[in-house]
Amino acid sequence: KISHPTYCSGPFDVIVHKLSDVIVEAEHDSQSQHLLANFQSYVSTHPSTILVDPLPAMSQLLDRFTSYRIMNRLICSPPYLEIHSVDDLSSIQQAVITQTLSFPVVCKTRVAHGSLSHEMSLIFSADSLADIHPPCVLQSFVNHGAVLHKIFVVGDRHYCVERPSLKNFPPGPCDRKTIFFNSHHVSKPECSSDLTAMDEQMPHLLPPSSEAVAALVRELRVQLGMALFGVDVIINIHTHTLTVIDINIFPGYEGVPQFFPSLLAYIESLLDTNSSFITWLFIAFFCVLWFYFSVFIALWAFTGSPGNPALSARIPSVHLGAYLL
């Protein structure tokens, strides 16, 4: 338990943690700050302990401002807009136009973890932007046939699970009232809602190719520096483009029965790699030790005493090096 100094329970080879709640709460809660300080103290004093995942890497996915910048820079994702504070409505409307967002738009909280992070809204017009509650993110809604592909990453492995999602809506602004919804409820496997009703005339879209998903996961693993995360992917019904709409920190892995075997396999690979590194360090240390021992023997052979000062006058150091080599 991190409520006590962790060194009382250590040492550990690997720590798999889900401190996302603690990281978020530490911004305003002194107890969470204390818990996080205990944990960071242990990590800093035990640098050989492997952390899954590193705290700085996790923090970037807890903030949609940060994670969406990563998405926008690396992969295909819808246009988005960061709303930092409550400005006058006209400035927000102008920013939506400037950033080329198209209605409808999805409004999401800035904090990307916890129950409130699932509370979202679908906004259909510029006037309805008055319904937003900053800080938040506005993201263009992309019609995707009411199908969400959740990619669950576990180290070098990943799994793709199909879930229900929001149905298609006519593109462009309209007078429809803002729809408030909980994304967690909408995307549950057993969800049955008017919001997720499939258009019977809409042909079923093919799932993303395994090659495209694998390439996406490889790129995100490198950029995020993480091993346990989820990616929400949709297929644009017009362009058939694989589009990323969100990245999740340590998801629930619901619908992935292989999660625990995959996690154990990943931990074993980390320990094997760490063991190999330690072995390499030992070999390197032994080689250095052997080199200095050889120098000592060579000096003794030349002078009868390794500390004889006459040696430097008799044999220049460059020649000594050549002789020893």
CSV table of C-alpha atoms in Angstrom, one decimal:
chain,number,residue,atom,x,y,z
A,1,LYS,CA,0.0,0.0,0.0
A,2,ILE,CA,1.3,3.4,-0.9
A,3,SER,CA,-0.3,4.9,2.2
A,4,HIS,CA,2.9,3.7,4.0
A,5,PRO,CA,6.5,4.2,2.9
A,6,THR,CA,6.9,1.7,0.1
A,7,TYR,CA,10.4,0.7,1.1
A,8,CYS,CA,8.9,-1.2,4.0
A,9,SER,CA,7.5,-3.7,1.4
A,10,GLY,CA,10.3,-3.7,-1.2
A,11,PRO,CA,12.4,-4.2,-3.0
A,12,PHE,CA,10.5,-4.9,-6.2
A,13,ASP,CA,11.7,-5.9,-9.6
A,14,VAL,CA,8.6,-4.6,-11.4
A,15,ILE,CA,5.7,-2.4,-10.3
A,16,VAL,CA,2.5,-2.5,-12.3
A,17,HIS,CA,0.3,0.3,-11.0
A,18,LYS,CA,-2.8,2.3,-11.8
A,19,LEU,CA,-2.2,5.5,-10.0
A,20,SER,CA,-4.2,7.6,-12.5
A,21,ASP,CA,-6.8,8.5,-9.9
A,22,VAL,CA,-4.1,9.6,-7.4
A,23,ILE,CA,-2.3,11.7,-10.0
A,24,VAL,CA,-5.5,13.5,-10.9
A,25,GLU,CA,-6.6,14.0,-7.2
A,26,ALA,CA,-3.1,15.2,-6.2
A,27,GLU,CA,-3.8,18.5,-7.9
A,28,HIS,CA,-6.2,19.5,-5.2
A,29,ASP,CA,-6.0,16.8,-2.4
A,30,SER,CA,-3.2,16.8,0.2
A,31,GLN,CA,-3.6,13.1,1.0
A,32,SER,CA,-3.2,12.1,-2.7
A,33,GLN,CA,-0.1,14.4,-2.8
A,34,HIS,CA,1.3,12.5,0.1
A,35,LEU,CA,0.6,9.1,-1.4
A,36,LEU,CA,2.2,10.2,-4.7
A,37,ALA,CA,5.2,11.6,-2.9
A,38,ASN,CA,5.7,8.3,-1.1
A,39,PHE,CA,5.6,6.4,-4.4
A,40,GLN,CA,7.9,8.8,-6.2
A,41,SER,CA,10.4,8.6,-3.3
A,42,TYR,CA,10.5,4.8,-3.6
A,43,VAL,CA,11.0,5.0,-7.4
A,44,SER,CA,13.8,7.6,-7.2
A,45,THR,CA,15.7,5.5,-4.6
A,46,HIS,CA,15.3,2.3,-6.5
A,47,PRO,CA,16.2,3.2,-10.1
A,48,SER,CA,16.5,-0.5,-11.1
A,49,THR,CA,12.9,-1.1,-10.4
A,50,ILE,CA,10.9,-1.2,-13.7
A,51,LEU,CA,7.7,0.9,-13.6
A,52,VAL,CA,4.7,0.0,-15.8
A,53,ASP,CA,4.0,2.7,-16.7
A,54,PRO,CA,6.2,5.7,-16.0
A,55,LEU,CA,4.3,8.5,-14.2
A,56,PRO,CA,5.3,11.3,-16.6
A,57,ALA,CA,4.1,9.2,-19.6
A,58,MET,CA,0.8,8.5,-17.8
A,59,SER,CA,0.3,12.2,-16.9
A,60,GLN,CA,0.2,13.2,-20.6
A,61,LEU,CA,-2.8,10.9,-21.2
A,62,LEU,CA,-4.7,12.3,-18.3
A,63,ASP,CA,-4.9,15.7,-20.0
A,64,ARG,CA,-6.8,15.8,-23.3
A,65,PHE,CA,-5.1,19.0,-24.3
A,66,THR,CA,-1.8,17.1,-24.3
A,67,SER,CA,-3.0,13.8,-25.7
A,68,TYR,CA,-4.9,15.5,-28.5
A,69,ARG,CA,-1.8,17.4,-29.5
A,70,ILE,CA,0.0,14.1,-29.8
A,71,MET,CA,-2.9,12.6,-31.9
A,72,ASN,CA,-3.0,15.6,-34.1
A,73,ARG,CA,0.7,15.5,-34.7
A,74,LEU,CA,1.2,11.8,-35.4
A,75,ILE,CA,-2.0,10.2,-36.6
A,76,CYS,CA,-5.3,10.8,-38.5
A,77,SER,CA,-7.7,12.4,-36.1
A,78,PRO,CA,-10.6,14.9,-36.4
A,79,PRO,CA,-10.0,18.6,-36.1
A,80,TYR,CA,-10.2,19.8,-32.5
A,81,LEU,CA,-10.2,22.9,-30.4
A,82,GLU,CA,-9.0,23.5,-26.8
A,83,ILE,CA,-11.3,25.7,-24.7
A,84,HIS,CA,-9.3,26.9,-21.7
A,85,SER,CA,-11.8,29.3,-20.1
A,86,VAL,CA,-15.2,30.8,-20.4
A,87,ASP,CA,-14.8,33.4,-23.2
A,88,ASP,CA,-17.6,35.3,-24.8
A,89,LEU,CA,-19.6,33.0,-27.2
A,90,SER,CA,-18.6,34.9,-30.3
A,91,SER,CA,-14.9,34.3,-29.8
A,92,ILE,CA,-15.5,30.5,-29.3
A,93,GLN,CA,-17.6,30.5,-32.5
A,94,GLN,CA,-14.9,32.3,-34.4
A,95,ALA,CA,-12.3,29.8,-33.1
A,96,VAL,CA,-14.4,26.9,-34.3
A,97,ILE,CA,-14.4,28.4,-37.8
A,98,THR,CA,-10.6,29.1,-37.7
A,99,GLN,CA,-9.8,25.6,-36.6
A,100,THR,CA,-12.0,24.2,-39.4
A,101,LEU,CA,-14.3,22.3,-37.1
A,102,SER,CA,-17.5,21.1,-38.6
A,103,PHE,CA,-20.9,20.6,-36.9
A,104,PRO,CA,-21.9,18.5,-35.2
A,105,VAL,CA,-19.0,18.7,-32.6
A,106,VAL,CA,-18.4,16.5,-29.6
A,107,CYS,CA,-17.5,18.3,-26.4
A,108,LYS,CA,-15.3,16.4,-23.9
A,109,THR,CA,-13.8,17.3,-20.5
A,110,ARG,CA,-10.2,18.3,-20.4
A,111,VAL,CA,-9.5,15.6,-17.7
A,112,ALA,CA,-9.4,12.3,-19.4
A,113,HIS,CA,-9.9,10.1,-16.4
A,114,GLY,CA,-12.6,9.4,-13.9
A,115,SER,CA,-16.4,9.2,-14.1
A,116,LEU,CA,-16.7,12.8,-15.2
A,117,SER,CA,-14.4,12.3,-18.2
A,118,HIS,CA,-17.2,10.1,-19.8
A,119,GLU,CA,-19.7,12.9,-19.6
A,120,MET,CA,-19.9,14.4,-23.2
A,121,SER,CA,-22.2,16.3,-25.4
A,122,LEU,CA,-23.0,16.5,-29.1
A,123,ILE,CA,-23.5,20.1,-30.3
A,124,PHE,CA,-25.2,20.9,-33.5
A,125,SER,CA,-24.9,24.7,-34.0
A,126,ALA,CA,-22.8,27.7,-33.2
A,127,ASP,CA,-25.5,29.1,-30.8
A,128,SER,CA,-25.5,25.8,-28.9
A,129,LEU,CA,-21.8,26.3,-28.0
A,130,ALA,CA,-23.2,28.2,-25.1
A,131,ASP,CA,-23.8,24.7,-23.5
A,132,ILE,CA,-20.1,23.9,-23.1
A,133,HIS,CA,-18.3,24.0,-19.7
A,134,PRO,CA,-14.6,24.8,-20.0
A,135,PRO,CA,-11.9,23.6,-19.7
A,136,CYS,CA,-12.9,21.2,-22.5
A,137,VAL,CA,-12.1,20.0,-25.9
A,138,LEU,CA,-14.3,20.3,-29.0
A,139,GLN,CA,-13.8,17.7,-31.7
A,140,SER,CA,-15.5,17.4,-35.1
A,141,PHE,CA,-17.9,14.5,-35.1
A,142,VAL,CA,-17.2,11.9,-37.9
A,143,ASN,CA,-19.9,9.6,-39.1
A,144,HIS,CA,-18.7,6.1,-38.6
A,145,GLY,CA,-21.7,3.8,-38.9
A,146,ALA,CA,-22.3,3.5,-35.1
A,147,VAL,CA,-19.3,1.2,-34.7
A,148,LEU,CA,-16.3,1.9,-32.4
A,149,HIS,CA,-13.1,-0.2,-32.5
A,150,LYS,CA,-11.4,-0.2,-29.1
A,151,ILE,CA,-7.7,-1.2,-29.4
A,152,PHE,CA,-6.3,-2.5,-26.1
A,153,VAL,CA,-2.5,-2.5,-25.9
A,154,VAL,CA,-0.5,-4.8,-23.5
A,155,GLY,CA,3.2,-4.4,-24.2
A,156,ASP,CA,4.0,-5.9,-27.6
A,157,ARG,CA,0.5,-7.3,-28.0
A,158,HIS,CA,-2.8,-5.6,-28.9
A,159,TYR,CA,-6.4,-6.6,-29.2
A,160,CYS,CA,-9.2,-5.0,-31.1
A,161,VAL,CA,-12.8,-5.2,-29.8
A,162,GLU,CA,-15.9,-3.9,-31.6
A,163,ARG,CA,-18.3,-1.8,-29.6
A,164,PRO,CA,-21.5,0.2,-30.3
A,165,SER,CA,-21.1,3.9,-30.8
A,166,LEU,CA,-23.0,7.1,-31.7
A,167,LYS,CA,-25.1,6.7,-34.9
A,168,ASN,CA,-24.7,8.9,-38.0
A,169,PHE,CA,-26.0,12.5,-38.0
A,170,PRO,CA,-26.5,14.8,-41.0
A,171,PRO,CA,-23.4,16.9,-41.4
A,172,GLY,CA,-23.6,20.6,-41.0
A,173,PRO,CA,-25.3,22.9,-38.5
A,174,CYS,CA,-28.9,22.5,-37.6
A,175,ASP,CA,-31.4,23.6,-34.9
A,176,ARG,CA,-31.3,20.3,-33.0
A,177,LYS,CA,-30.8,20.7,-29.2
A,178,THR,CA,-27.5,19.6,-27.7
A,179,ILE,CA,-27.4,15.9,-26.8
A,180,PHE,CA,-25.8,15.0,-23.5
A,181,PHE,CA,-24.5,11.5,-23.0
A,182,ASN,CA,-22.1,9.2,-21.1
A,183,SER,CA,-19.6,7.6,-23.5
A,184,HIS,CA,-19.0,4.7,-21.1
A,185,HIS,CA,-22.7,3.8,-21.3
A,186,VAL,CA,-23.1,4.4,-25.0
A,187,SER,CA,-20.1,2.1,-25.8
A,188,LYS,CA,-21.0,-0.8,-23.5
A,189,PRO,CA,-21.2,-4.2,-25.3
A,190,GLU,CA,-24.8,-4.7,-24.4
A,191,CYS,CA,-25.9,-1.0,-25.1
A,192,SER,CA,-29.2,-0.6,-26.8
A,193,SER,CA,-30.1,3.1,-27.3
A,194,ASP,CA,-31.6,5.4,-29.9
A,195,LEU,CA,-28.2,7.1,-29.9
A,196,THR,CA,-26.5,3.9,-31.2
A,197,ALA,CA,-29.3,2.7,-33.6
A,198,MET,CA,-27.8,1.5,-36.8
A,199,ASP,CA,-29.1,2.8,-40.1
A,200,GLU,CA,-30.4,-0.4,-41.8
A,201,GLN,CA,-29.7,1.1,-45.2
A,202,MET,CA,-26.1,1.8,-44.2
A,203,PRO,CA,-23.7,-1.0,-45.4
A,204,HIS,CA,-21.5,-2.5,-42.6
A,205,LEU,CA,-18.0,-1.1,-42.8
A,206,LEU,CA,-15.1,-3.4,-42.8
A,207,PRO,CA,-13.0,-3.3,-39.6
A,208,PRO,CA,-9.5,-1.7,-39.7
A,209,SER,CA,-6.8,-3.8,-41.3
A,210,SER,CA,-4.5,-5.7,-38.9
A,211,GLU,CA,-1.5,-4.0,-40.6
A,212,ALA,CA,-2.9,-0.5,-40.1
A,213,VAL,CA,-3.7,-1.2,-36.4
A,214,ALA,CA,-0.3,-2.8,-35.8
A,215,ALA,CA,1.5,0.3,-37.4
A,216,LEU,CA,-0.7,2.6,-35.3
A,217,VAL,CA,0.1,0.8,-32.0
A,218,ARG,CA,3.9,0.7,-32.8
A,219,GLU,CA,3.9,4.5,-33.4
A,220,LEU,CA,1.9,5.3,-30.3
A,221,ARG,CA,4.0,3.0,-28.1
A,222,VAL,CA,7.2,4.8,-29.1
A,223,GLN,CA,5.7,8.3,-28.8
A,224,LEU,CA,3.9,7.7,-25.5
A,225,GLY,CA,6.6,5.5,-23.9
A,226,MET,CA,3.8,3.3,-22.4
A,227,ALA,CA,2.8,-0.3,-22.5
A,228,LEU,CA,-0.8,-0.3,-21.1
A,229,PHE,CA,-3.2,2.0,-22.9
A,230,GLY,CA,-6.3,1.9,-25.1
A,231,VAL,CA,-7.1,3.6,-28.4
A,232,ASP,CA,-10.6,4.5,-29.7
A,233,VAL,CA,-10.7,4.1,-33.4
A,234,ILE,CA,-13.5,4.6,-36.0
A,235,ILE,CA,-13.8,4.2,-39.7
A,236,ASN,CA,-15.0,7.3,-41.6
A,237,ILE,CA,-18.0,6.2,-43.7
A,238,HIS,CA,-17.1,8.7,-46.5
A,239,THR,CA,-13.3,8.2,-46.8
A,240,HIS,CA,-13.0,4.7,-45.1
A,241,THR,CA,-10.1,6.3,-43.2
A,242,LEU,CA,-8.9,4.8,-39.9
A,243,THR,CA,-9.5,7.7,-37.5
A,244,VAL,CA,-8.4,8.0,-33.9
A,245,ILE,CA,-10.8,9.9,-31.6
A,246,ASP,CA,-9.3,9.2,-28.2
A,247,ILE,CA,-6.4,7.5,-26.2
A,248,ASN,CA,-7.2,6.0,-22.8
A,249,ILE,CA,-4.9,5.4,-19.9
A,250,PHE,CA,-4.8,1.8,-18.5
A,251,PRO,CA,-8.3,0.9,-19.8
A,252,GLY,CA,-10.5,-1.9,-18.2
A,253,TYR,CA,-9.7,-4.4,-21.0
A,254,GLU,CA,-13.3,-5.6,-21.0
A,255,GLY,CA,-13.7,-8.2,-23.7
A,256,VAL,CA,-10.0,-9.2,-23.6
A,257,PRO,CA,-9.8,-12.5,-21.9
A,258,GLN,CA,-6.1,-12.7,-22.8
A,259,PHE,CA,-5.2,-9.7,-20.8
A,260,PHE,CA,-3.7,-11.3,-17.7
A,261,PRO,CA,-1.6,-13.9,-19.7
A,262,SER,CA,-0.4,-11.1,-22.0
A,263,LEU,CA,0.5,-8.9,-19.0
A,264,LEU,CA,2.4,-11.7,-17.4
A,265,ALA,CA,4.2,-12.4,-20.6
A,266,TYR,CA,5.2,-8.8,-20.9
A,267,ILE,CA,6.5,-8.6,-17.4
A,268,GLU,CA,8.6,-11.8,-18.0
A,269,SER,CA,10.0,-10.1,-21.1
A,270,LEU,CA,10.9,-7.0,-19.1
A,271,LEU,CA,12.6,-9.1,-16.4
A,272,ASP,CA,14.5,-11.1,-19.1
A,273,THR,CA,15.7,-7.9,-20.7
A,274,ASN,CA,16.7,-6.4,-17.4
A,275,SER,CA,18.5,-9.6,-16.5
A,276,SER,CA,20.4,-9.5,-19.8
A,277,PHE,CA,21.4,-5.9,-19.2
A,278,ILE,CA,22.7,-6.7,-15.7
A,279,THR,CA,24.6,-9.7,-17.2
A,280,TRP,CA,26.1,-7.4,-19.8
A,281,LEU,CA,27.2,-4.9,-17.1
A,282,PHE,CA,28.8,-7.7,-15.2
A,283,ILE,CA,30.7,-8.9,-18.3
A,284,ALA,CA,31.8,-5.3,-19.0
A,285,PHE,CA,33.0,-4.8,-15.5
A,286,PHE,CA,34.9,-8.1,-15.6
A,287,CYS,CA,36.6,-7.1,-18.9
A,288,VAL,CA,37.7,-3.7,-17.4
A,289,LEU,CA,38.9,-5.5,-14.3
A,290,TRP,CA,40.8,-8.0,-16.4
A,291,PHE,CA,42.4,-5.2,-18.4
A,292,TYR,CA,43.7,-3.4,-15.3
A,293,PHE,CA,44.9,-6.8,-14.0
A,294,SER,CA,46.8,-7.4,-17.2
A,295,VAL,CA,48.4,-3.9,-17.0
A,296,PHE,CA,49.5,-4.7,-13.5
A,297,ILE,CA,51.1,-8.0,-14.6
A,298,ALA,CA,52.8,-6.3,-17.5
A,299,LEU,CA,54.2,-3.6,-15.3
A,300,TRP,CA,55.5,-6.2,-12.9
A,301,ALA,CA,57.1,-8.1,-15.7
A,302,PHE,CA,59.0,-5.0,-17.0
A,303,THR,CA,60.1,-3.5,-13.8
A,304,GLY,CA,59.8,-6.1,-11.1
A,305,SER,CA,57.7,-3.5,-9.3
A,306,PRO,CA,54.5,-1.9,-10.5
A,307,GLY,CA,55.5,1.4,-8.9
A,308,ASN,CA,59.0,1.8,-10.3
A,309,PRO,CA,59.3,5.4,-11.5
A,310,ALA,CA,62.1,4.6,-13.9
A,311,LEU,CA,59.6,2.9,-16.2
A,312,SER,CA,58.3,6.1,-17.6
A,313,ALA,CA,61.8,7.1,-18.7
A,314,ARG,CA,62.6,3.7,-20.2
A,315,ILE,CA,59.3,3.1,-22.1
A,316,PRO,CA,57.1,5.9,-23.4
A,317,SER,CA,53.4,5.4,-22.5
A,318,VAL,CA,52.4,5.1,-26.2
A,319,HIS,CA,54.9,2.2,-26.7
A,320,LEU,CA,53.7,0.6,-23.5
A,321,GLY,CA,50.1,0.8,-24.8
A,322,ALA,CA,51.2,-0.8,-28.1
A,323,TYR,CA,53.1,-3.5,-26.2
A,324,LEU,CA,50.1,-4.3,-24.0
A,325,LEU,CA,47.8,-4.5,-26.9
